[in-house]
């Protein structure tokens, strides 16, 4: 598959459209075609399609003789950056990408690794449209329909048209002919088309939303099923430690499942809830130590940047120690996720939810999802207001941590509801709630990290390799964390006051009740 | 961006043949190359199959507002573009002998293309004066085809002297023997002697070959239709020499 830099790619779902276009082009121009060339390429992206979402595409084009592949990055501005030959294989975190690509990809990918998303192979033929002097005026690439590896669909064929410099008029004429033959403009990288051909709907919303009119039991089971799907999708990446976001995704799925069970579980069979709730809690606990270490390792550079003088090397023993702990935790986590126990949980949870998720359409199957959620929402909202208003500068830290949990529940309920008749209202409430959550989050996280540093210091001092300098630097970092915590406590009152005022003006229940009426 | 010109006040000595083949090899080596046909006769334009614009075409309306970039045409060869002859003369108000225009006109016209091309090859017409200051000012290497004859050696010596006495920026002058017929004794002798007598005459000579004349029928550089010929090898060697001279120029 040959790139069409500076040109336009036209594709046709109708297999006959490309040959028809070629025939029509041959009326206008002499057409010279070369020999067909076989190609194989892989489109790469992070598991959450960050490149797709930012309008980019990265492909690895396999060399003819196993001599590495050429990486081609199409940027949103139409520029193509190439690197290679590249032999390292996938998945790969951004830090291990070729130098020429890193500056383009790092801001988009963050810590996420690149994985092969779609692989396809096919043949293409390059050719030229000639004028009456026999001179090339437009280069063309004829892509035959390509085979998606491990899929049944084909990547539709198409035609790349690249006018030579100074031959724009000829290029426009050729484009009109292609269009008339039934071809439509397509992204030159073919990435969106390749995703669809591989059965991936890149624009599908990953947010699980309740269907308001469904009986509550079926609706809750369906939402839980979709969380389970997200959880399962994150397991392999977590076990093989592709990037640290897989673990994060897994934890989000567990947390959402736990919230749903806690807040809406009373519509499910009590026996199932009594079994599932502790299972989910254990699963959450299994993942916590590794995640905490990930977060600390991620934040350490910015924390050490605040140390007086350049004392990066002072904390080096701490980094090594943390990395060692993390490797241990990762092993424990992987073993847990590969255990028969986890497999049994997963299978039974899925089977039970599936049985509950079906509804035969008969009325009288209990309250609707909307009725239940609106009532819970109201209750959760009142609870947050009540607890929050009791918090003073003298409140123990635990009260703020508890409030944080309640705000998470409220947030969860707001998000699990479908867009209401007046989405602006819900958005305002969510925005103010998020501000409260941010403050409470900083408050708790700085405390947790400070506690972690204290226990790490104890460990380091009883072990070897820690100098007084290291401990001293850790103390300085802990002091900064303390400052962060104090600041967020100071900010709390004002942020919470705004939330309660604005959410009372637009009661959350009313903001979302549109679904119930 | 580097600039090479094929230059000789005499006509029919192999300037255009050298310019086209050298530009082809430069592009093949990955240099983004522009061949600028400065000869109103348009031989290079013809050899690369670019159609001359019909006289009195619509562009008369916009005369004066056009820049060099507007006239450039892509050729059939990757990385090689062409600036056709007629465009230069009808839209850019060129005057190579520099009587009406400042002598840095070519340089100024090329300035906006600095980022787009690594190499520009100027194919010059035979000049009425010994030296076109416009060309000399614009180039890094002045590539001069020499027919193996005493007379051409004398004009070459004059050219060298002239460039030496010129004020300001000076190109490196490289002479090469062109159309060498090894069956002729005089040719053989001169071809052997010149490079050792003249430091600026390079050993890479272009033999007289029918394939070079065939460029006019094939309308393509020699390596495109006779890649295994000795003419291809000779032009490639000459390009190699030009390239190393270019890396030496500032
Ligand atoms: N090495 C060679 N062997 C045989 N024929 C040659 C050779 N070099 C050039 N010719 C032929 O000689 C003629 C003149 O060559 P060319 O056009 O390259 O010279 P020029 O110096 O550019 O001429 P002009 O001054 O007319 O622009 C052409 O027909 C060309 O095919
Ligand atoms: Mg000529």
Short mmCIF file of N, CA and C in Angstrom, two decimals, chain A residues 304-371:
data_model
loop_
_atom_site.label_atom_id
_atom_site.label_comp_id
_atom_site.label_asym_id
_atom_site.label_seq_id
_atom_site.Cartn_x
_atom_site.Cartn_y
_atom_site.Cartn_z
N UNK A 304 9.76 15.98 43.19
CA UNK A 304 11.18 16.29 43.41
C UNK A 304 11.58 17.59 42.74
N UNK A 305 10.85 17.96 41.68
CA UNK A 305 11.17 19.22 41.00
C UNK A 305 11.03 20.39 41.98
N UNK A 306 10.24 20.20 43.03
CA UNK A 306 10.05 21.27 44.00
C UNK A 306 11.12 21.31 45.08
N UNK A 307 12.02 20.34 45.08
CA UNK A 307 13.08 20.34 46.09
C UNK A 307 14.03 21.50 45.85
N UNK A 308 14.58 22.03 46.93
CA UNK A 308 15.53 23.12 46.74
C UNK A 308 16.81 22.56 46.13
N UNK A 309 17.31 23.26 45.09
CA UNK A 309 18.52 22.80 44.41
C UNK A 309 18.17 21.59 43.55
N UNK A 310 19.09 21.17 42.72
CA UNK A 310 18.82 20.00 41.89
C UNK A 310 19.26 18.76 42.64
N UNK A 311 18.27 18.06 43.23
CA UNK A 311 18.66 16.93 44.07
C UNK A 311 17.96 15.66 43.64
N UNK A 312 17.81 15.58 42.33
CA UNK A 312 17.19 14.41 41.76
C UNK A 312 17.85 13.13 42.27
N UNK A 313 19.20 13.16 42.33
CA UNK A 313 19.89 11.90 42.69
C UNK A 313 19.65 11.52 44.15
N UNK A 314 19.26 12.50 44.97
CA UNK A 314 18.97 12.17 46.36
C UNK A 314 17.82 11.17 46.47
N UNK A 315 16.82 11.32 45.59
CA UNK A 315 15.66 10.44 45.70
C UNK A 315 15.80 9.18 44.86
N UNK A 316 16.94 9.04 44.17
CA UNK A 316 17.14 7.86 43.32
C UNK A 316 16.95 6.54 44.10
N UNK A 317 17.51 6.42 45.31
CA UNK A 317 17.28 5.17 46.07
C UNK A 317 15.79 4.93 46.32
N UNK A 318 15.03 5.99 46.52
CA UNK A 318 13.59 5.84 46.73
C UNK A 318 12.92 5.31 45.46
N UNK A 319 13.32 5.89 44.31
CA UNK A 319 12.73 5.44 43.04
C UNK A 319 13.00 3.96 42.83
N UNK A 320 14.25 3.55 43.09
CA UNK A 320 14.61 2.13 42.91
C UNK A 320 13.79 1.25 43.85
N UNK A 321 13.66 1.69 45.07
CA UNK A 321 12.90 0.94 46.05
C UNK A 321 11.44 0.79 45.61
N UNK A 322 10.86 1.91 45.16
CA UNK A 322 9.47 1.89 44.72
C UNK A 322 9.29 0.97 43.52
N UNK A 323 10.25 1.04 42.58
CA UNK A 323 10.15 0.21 41.39
C UNK A 323 10.18 -1.27 41.78
N UNK A 324 11.01 -1.60 42.76
CA UNK A 324 11.08 -2.97 43.25
C UNK A 324 9.76 -3.41 43.87
N UNK A 325 9.20 -2.54 44.70
CA UNK A 325 7.91 -2.85 45.32
C UNK A 325 6.83 -3.05 44.26
N UNK A 326 6.90 -2.18 43.26
CA UNK A 326 5.88 -2.24 42.23
C UNK A 326 5.96 -3.56 41.47
N UNK A 327 7.18 -4.00 41.17
CA UNK A 327 7.34 -5.27 40.47
C UNK A 327 6.73 -6.41 41.29
N UNK A 328 6.95 -6.38 42.61
CA UNK A 328 6.36 -7.41 43.47
C UNK A 328 4.83 -7.37 43.41
N UNK A 329 4.31 -6.14 43.53
CA UNK A 329 2.85 -5.99 43.52
C UNK A 329 2.25 -6.43 42.20
N UNK A 330 2.97 -6.11 41.13
CA UNK A 330 2.49 -6.48 39.79
C UNK A 330 2.38 -8.00 39.68
N UNK A 331 3.37 -8.71 40.22
CA UNK A 331 3.34 -10.17 40.19
C UNK A 331 2.15 -10.71 40.97
N UNK A 332 1.92 -10.10 42.14
CA UNK A 332 0.82 -10.55 42.98
C UNK A 332 -0.52 -10.31 42.27
N UNK A 333 -0.61 -9.12 41.66
CA UNK A 333 -1.83 -8.75 40.96
C UNK A 333 -2.08 -9.70 39.78
N UNK A 334 -1.03 -9.95 39.01
CA UNK A 334 -1.18 -10.84 37.85
C UNK A 334 -1.62 -12.22 38.29
N UNK A 335 -1.03 -12.71 39.38
CA UNK A 335 -1.40 -14.03 39.88
C UNK A 335 -2.87 -14.04 40.29
N UNK A 336 -3.30 -12.95 40.93
CA UNK A 336 -4.70 -12.86 41.35
C UNK A 336 -5.65 -12.88 40.16
N UNK A 337 -5.28 -12.16 39.10
CA UNK A 337 -6.17 -12.08 37.95
C UNK A 337 -6.14 -13.35 37.11
N UNK A 338 -5.09 -14.16 37.29
CA UNK A 338 -5.02 -15.42 36.55
C UNK A 338 -5.57 -16.59 37.38
N UNK A 339 -5.99 -16.31 38.63
CA UNK A 339 -6.38 -17.40 39.52
C UNK A 339 -7.74 -17.99 39.13
N UNK A 340 -7.96 -19.25 39.43
CA UNK A 340 -9.26 -19.89 39.18
C UNK A 340 -10.37 -19.15 39.91
N UNK A 341 -10.04 -18.58 41.04
CA UNK A 341 -11.04 -17.87 41.82
C UNK A 341 -11.61 -16.68 41.05
N UNK A 342 -10.68 -15.92 40.44
CA UNK A 342 -11.14 -14.78 39.66
C UNK A 342 -11.97 -15.26 38.47
N UNK A 343 -11.52 -16.31 37.83
CA UNK A 343 -12.22 -16.85 36.67
C UNK A 343 -13.64 -17.30 37.06
N UNK A 344 -13.75 -17.95 38.23
CA UNK A 344 -15.08 -18.39 38.69
C UNK A 344 -15.99 -17.19 38.93
N UNK A 345 -15.42 -16.18 39.59
CA UNK A 345 -16.21 -14.98 39.85
C UNK A 345 -16.73 -14.37 38.55
N UNK A 346 -15.83 -14.20 37.62
CA UNK A 346 -16.15 -13.55 36.36
C UNK A 346 -17.28 -14.31 35.63
N UNK A 347 -17.12 -15.62 35.58
CA UNK A 347 -18.08 -16.44 34.83
C UNK A 347 -19.46 -16.40 35.51
N UNK A 348 -19.48 -16.54 36.82
CA UNK A 348 -20.77 -16.58 37.50
C UNK A 348 -21.46 -15.22 37.46
N UNK A 349 -20.66 -14.17 37.65
CA UNK A 349 -21.19 -12.80 37.61
C UNK A 349 -21.83 -12.53 36.26
N UNK A 350 -21.14 -12.91 35.19
CA UNK A 350 -21.66 -12.67 33.85
C UNK A 350 -22.95 -13.47 33.61
N UNK A 351 -22.92 -14.74 33.99
CA UNK A 351 -24.10 -15.57 33.75
C UNK A 351 -25.31 -15.03 34.52
N UNK A 352 -25.09 -14.63 35.77
CA UNK A 352 -26.21 -14.13 36.57
C UNK A 352 -26.77 -12.84 35.97
N UNK A 353 -25.89 -11.95 35.58
CA UNK A 353 -26.35 -10.67 35.04
C UNK A 353 -27.09 -10.88 33.73
N UNK A 354 -26.56 -11.78 32.89
CA UNK A 354 -27.22 -12.05 31.62
C UNK A 354 -28.65 -12.51 31.83
N UNK A 355 -28.83 -13.38 32.83
CA UNK A 355 -30.17 -13.90 33.08
C UNK A 355 -31.11 -12.78 33.51
N UNK A 356 -30.58 -11.77 34.20
CA UNK A 356 -31.42 -10.68 34.69
C UNK A 356 -31.66 -9.60 33.64
N UNK A 357 -30.76 -9.54 32.68
CA UNK A 357 -30.78 -8.40 31.76
C UNK A 357 -31.87 -8.50 30.71
N UNK A 358 -32.42 -9.69 30.53
CA UNK A 358 -33.45 -9.81 29.51
C UNK A 358 -34.81 -9.43 30.08
N UNK A 359 -35.61 -8.82 29.24
CA UNK A 359 -36.95 -8.41 29.66
C UNK A 359 -37.89 -8.75 28.53
N UNK A 360 -38.96 -9.40 28.83
CA UNK A 360 -39.85 -9.86 27.76
C UNK A 360 -40.82 -8.79 27.28
N UNK A 361 -40.70 -7.57 27.84
CA UNK A 361 -41.55 -6.49 27.37
C UNK A 361 -42.89 -6.44 28.08
N UNK A 362 -43.14 -7.35 29.00
CA UNK A 362 -44.41 -7.34 29.74
C UNK A 362 -44.39 -6.24 30.79
N UNK A 363 -45.49 -5.51 30.93
CA UNK A 363 -45.55 -4.49 31.99
C UNK A 363 -45.67 -5.17 33.36
N UNK A 364 -45.53 -4.37 34.37
CA UNK A 364 -45.70 -4.89 35.72
C UNK A 364 -44.47 -5.58 36.24
N UNK A 365 -43.33 -5.28 35.67
CA UNK A 365 -42.09 -5.91 36.14
C UNK A 365 -41.41 -5.01 37.17
N UNK A 366 -42.15 -4.34 37.96
CA UNK A 366 -41.57 -3.48 39.01
C UNK A 366 -41.32 -2.08 38.51
N UNK A 367 -40.70 -1.23 39.36
CA UNK A 367 -40.47 0.17 39.00
C UNK A 367 -39.51 0.28 37.82
N UNK A 368 -39.60 1.41 37.09
CA UNK A 368 -38.67 1.60 35.99
C UNK A 368 -37.33 2.10 36.52
N UNK A 369 -36.33 2.00 35.67
CA UNK A 369 -35.00 2.46 36.03
C UNK A 369 -35.03 3.93 36.43
N UNK A 370 -35.75 4.72 35.65
CA UNK A 370 -35.78 6.16 35.91
C UNK A 370 -36.34 6.45 37.30
N UNK A 371 -37.43 5.78 37.63
CA UNK A 371 -38.04 6.03 38.94
C UNK A 371 -37.05 5.74 40.07
#
